[in-house]
């Protein structure tokens, strides 16, 4: 648990050591602080102690041993090795021993060992880079951030490793099955400014989806309320105040060569078209749900209308949804920026 900041009465007047200690603890309280550095592209895990009296070893071993996706070699000896290396610490940097007794509510930091993952067989092209930003063309099947069973095969970790930029962090997220433009910040001091753009809906986004062709009086705007329960794969449309807004800007039938290219992947298909979508909001699965509800689910979607088994995933058969463009006014320079994915809809 973070130690209390010493009061002026307790600090020895003129003691540089006391003043330095106070300054360090104030820094440690900042949002996003971690006492362990990013290592091999991975952040340390932070876990809050739920009850008093636990030893550091019993707490960390419980977290490691109860992981759903656990590396086969991450055993008791591997956990003890973390302690021997001084890699189990409190928020203030205090190094814990296996028999250290933890205080309820304190935060413990340590490194997890990722379980083996199926490699995503695609590169992550860099579309643009400057001192603050890196813009990537995220491929299908690659999560944005580490989560659950997708840890190292994520855009953030793979780009951190390939570029050497350990502080690289996404300013927004794309669904794992969605490809396209993904904006990263390179420095934590500017991260908040760009994340705020997305939080305040100050970024214009355009997506392209492929689905069965149905003539439409586009542009048309879909407004609905999406409800998604954490842990459940599908979201649902429910009654209530709309929280998801998407504009269908245009529908264009694919060329015969594009149709043939997609049928080579998916088998025979009805006439297909490219749907250009502009979401105003960013709810999970918003575009996928809106396309499904409108009667034209996205080609290759393994969740809408039918949830396919996880082990049936084939990384040569994508869901055809691409985040095509991002446009915004740069919060630091005031410059108008537009980034465009170079990925092809027909994969």
Coordinates of N, CA and C in Angstrom, one line a residue, residues 164-249:
X164 N 10.9 -0.7 -30.6 CA 11.7 -0.3 -29.4 C 11.0 0.8 -28.6
X165 N 9.8 1.2 -29.0 CA 9.1 2.3 -28.3 C 8.3 1.7 -27.1
X166 N 8.8 1.6 -25.9 CA 8.2 0.9 -24.9 C 6.9 1.6 -24.4
X167 N 6.8 2.9 -24.6 CA 5.7 3.7 -24.1 C 4.6 3.8 -25.1
X168 N 4.7 3.2 -26.2 CA 3.7 3.2 -27.3 C 2.4 2.8 -26.7
X169 N 1.3 3.6 -26.9 CA 0.0 3.2 -26.4 C -1.1 3.7 -27.3
X170 N -2.1 2.9 -27.5 CA -3.2 3.3 -28.4 C -4.0 4.4 -27.8
X171 N -4.4 5.4 -28.7 CA -5.3 6.4 -28.3 C -6.8 6.0 -28.3
X172 N -7.0 4.9 -29.0 CA -8.4 4.3 -29.1 C -8.2 2.9 -29.4
X173 N -9.3 2.2 -29.7 CA -9.2 0.7 -29.9 C -10.0 0.3 -31.1
X174 N -9.5 -0.7 -31.8 CA -10.3 -1.4 -32.8 C -10.6 -2.8 -32.4
X175 N -11.8 -3.3 -32.7 CA -12.1 -4.7 -32.4 C -11.1 -5.6 -33.0
X176 N -10.8 -6.7 -32.4 CA -9.8 -7.6 -32.9 C -10.0 -8.1 -34.3
X177 N -11.3 -8.3 -34.7 CA -11.6 -8.7 -36.1 C -11.7 -7.6 -37.1
X178 N -11.6 -6.4 -36.6 CA -11.6 -5.2 -37.5 C -10.2 -4.8 -37.9
X179 N -10.0 -4.5 -39.1 CA -8.7 -4.0 -39.6 C -8.7 -2.5 -39.8
X180 N -7.5 -1.9 -40.0 CA -7.5 -0.5 -40.4 C -6.7 0.4 -39.5
X181 N -7.0 1.7 -39.6 CA -6.2 2.8 -39.1 C -6.3 2.8 -37.5
X182 N -5.2 2.7 -36.9 CA -5.1 2.7 -35.4 C -4.0 3.7 -35.0
X183 N -4.4 4.7 -34.2 CA -3.5 5.8 -33.7 C -2.9 5.5 -32.4
X184 N -1.6 5.6 -32.3 CA -0.8 5.4 -31.1 C -0.1 6.7 -30.7
X185 N 0.1 6.9 -29.4 CA 0.9 7.9 -28.9 C 2.3 7.3 -28.5
X186 N 3.3 8.1 -28.6 CA 4.7 7.6 -28.3 C 5.2 8.0 -27.0
X187 N 4.5 9.0 -26.4 CA 5.0 9.6 -25.2 C 3.8 9.8 -24.2
X188 N 3.9 9.3 -23.0 CA 2.8 9.4 -22.1 C 2.3 10.8 -21.8
X189 N 3.2 11.8 -22.0 CA 2.9 13.2 -21.7 C 1.8 13.8 -22.6
X190 N 1.7 13.2 -23.8 CA 0.7 13.7 -24.8 C -0.5 12.7 -24.9
X191 N -0.4 11.6 -24.3 CA -1.4 10.5 -24.4 C -2.8 11.1 -24.2
X192 N -3.0 11.8 -23.0 CA -4.3 12.2 -22.6 C -4.9 13.2 -23.7
X193 N -4.1 14.0 -24.3 CA -4.7 14.9 -25.3 C -5.4 14.2 -26.4
X194 N -4.7 13.2 -26.9 CA -5.3 12.4 -28.1 C -6.4 11.5 -27.6
X195 N -6.3 10.9 -26.5 CA -7.4 10.0 -26.0 C -8.6 10.9 -25.8
X196 N -8.5 12.1 -25.3 CA -9.6 13.0 -25.1 C -10.4 13.3 -26.4
X197 N -9.6 13.4 -27.5 CA -10.3 13.6 -28.8 C -11.3 12.5 -29.1
X198 N -10.9 11.3 -28.8 CA -11.8 10.1 -29.1 C -13.0 10.1 -28.0
X199 N -12.6 10.4 -26.8 CA -13.7 10.4 -25.7 C -14.7 11.4 -26.0
X200 N -14.3 12.6 -26.5 CA -15.2 13.7 -26.8 C -15.9 13.6 -28.2
X201 N -15.6 12.6 -28.9 CA -16.2 12.4 -30.3 C -15.7 13.5 -31.2
X202 N -14.5 13.9 -31.1 CA -14.0 14.9 -32.0 C -13.1 14.3 -33.1
X203 N -13.3 13.1 -33.4 CA -12.6 12.4 -34.5 C -13.6 11.9 -35.5
X204 N -13.4 12.2 -36.7 CA -14.3 11.7 -37.8 C -13.8 10.4 -38.3
X205 N -14.6 9.3 -38.3 CA -14.2 8.0 -38.7 C -15.0 7.5 -39.8
X206 N -14.4 6.8 -40.8 CA -15.1 6.2 -41.9 C -14.7 4.7 -42.0
X207 N -15.6 3.8 -42.1 CA -15.4 2.4 -42.2 C -16.0 1.9 -43.5
X208 N -15.4 0.8 -44.0 CA -15.9 0.1 -45.1 C -16.2 -1.3 -44.7
X209 N -17.4 -1.8 -45.1 CA -17.8 -3.2 -44.9 C -18.3 -3.8 -46.2
X210 N -18.2 -5.1 -46.2 CA -18.7 -5.8 -47.4 C -19.8 -6.7 -46.9
X211 N -20.9 -6.7 -47.6 CA -22.1 -7.5 -47.3 C -22.9 -7.7 -48.5
X212 N -24.0 -8.5 -48.4 CA -24.8 -8.8 -49.6 C -25.4 -7.5 -50.0
X213 N -25.5 -7.3 -51.3 CA -26.0 -6.0 -51.9 C -27.5 -5.9 -51.8
X214 N -27.9 -4.8 -51.2 CA -29.3 -4.4 -51.1 C -29.3 -2.9 -51.4
X215 N -30.0 -2.5 -52.5 CA -30.1 -1.1 -52.8 C -30.6 -0.3 -51.6
X216 N -30.1 0.9 -51.4 CA -30.4 1.7 -50.2 C -30.6 3.2 -50.6
X217 N -31.4 3.9 -49.8 CA -31.6 5.3 -50.0 C -30.6 6.0 -49.2
X218 N -29.3 5.6 -49.2 CA -28.3 6.2 -48.5 C -28.1 7.7 -49.0
X219 N -27.7 8.6 -48.1 CA -27.4 8.3 -46.7 C -28.6 8.1 -45.8
X220 N -28.4 7.3 -44.8 CA -29.5 7.0 -43.8 C -28.8 6.8 -42.4
X221 N -29.4 7.3 -41.4 CA -28.8 7.2 -40.1 C -29.5 6.2 -39.2
X222 N -28.8 5.2 -38.6 CA -29.3 4.2 -37.7 C -29.0 4.7 -36.3
X223 N -30.1 4.7 -35.5 CA -30.0 5.1 -34.0 C -30.6 4.0 -33.2
X224 N -29.9 3.5 -32.3 CA -30.4 2.4 -31.4 C -29.7 2.4 -30.1
X225 N -30.2 1.5 -29.2 CA -29.6 1.3 -27.9 C -28.9 -0.1 -27.9
X226 N -27.6 -0.1 -27.7 CA -26.9 -1.4 -27.6 C -26.6 -1.7 -26.2
X227 N -26.9 -3.0 -25.9 CA -26.6 -3.5 -24.5 C -25.7 -4.7 -24.7
X228 N -24.5 -4.7 -24.0 CA -23.6 -5.8 -24.1 C -23.1 -6.2 -22.7
X229 N -23.4 -7.4 -22.3 CA -23.0 -7.9 -21.0 C -21.6 -8.4 -21.1
X230 N -20.7 -7.9 -20.1 CA -19.3 -8.3 -20.1 C -19.2 -9.8 -20.0
X231 N -18.4 -10.4 -20.9 CA -18.2 -11.9 -20.9 C -19.1 -12.6 -21.9
X232 N -20.2 -11.9 -22.4 CA -21.0 -12.5 -23.4 C -20.6 -12.0 -24.8
X233 N -20.6 -12.9 -25.7 CA -20.0 -12.6 -27.0 C -20.9 -11.6 -27.8
X234 N -22.2 -11.9 -27.9 CA -23.0 -11.0 -28.7 C -23.6 -9.9 -27.8
X235 N -23.7 -8.7 -28.5 CA -24.5 -7.6 -27.9 C -25.9 -7.7 -28.5
X236 N -26.8 -6.9 -27.9 CA -28.2 -6.9 -28.3 C -28.7 -5.4 -28.5
X237 N -29.7 -5.3 -29.3 CA -30.4 -4.0 -29.4 C -31.6 -4.0 -28.5
X238 N -31.7 -3.0 -27.7 CA -32.8 -3.0 -26.7 C -33.6 -1.7 -26.8
X239 N -34.7 -1.6 -26.1 CA -35.5 -0.4 -26.1 C -34.8 0.6 -25.2
X240 N -35.0 1.9 -25.5 CA -34.4 2.9 -24.6 C -33.7 4.0 -25.4
X241 N -33.2 5.0 -24.7 CA -32.5 6.1 -25.3 C -31.3 5.6 -26.2
X242 N -31.2 6.1 -27.4 CA -30.1 5.6 -28.3 C -28.8 5.9 -27.7
X243 N -27.9 5.0 -27.8 CA -26.5 5.2 -27.4 C -25.5 4.8 -28.5
X244 N -26.1 4.4 -29.7 CA -25.2 4.0 -30.8 C -25.8 4.7 -32.1
X245 N -25.0 5.5 -32.8 CA -25.5 6.2 -34.0 C -24.5 5.9 -35.1
X246 N -25.0 5.4 -36.2 CA -24.2 5.2 -37.4 C -24.9 5.7 -38.6
X247 N -24.1 6.4 -39.5 CA -24.7 6.8 -40.8 C -24.2 5.9 -41.9
X248 N -25.1 5.4 -42.6 CA -24.7 4.6 -43.9 C -24.6 5.7 -45.0
X249 N -23.4 5.9 -45.4 CA -23.2 7.0 -46.4 C -23.5 6.6 -47.8

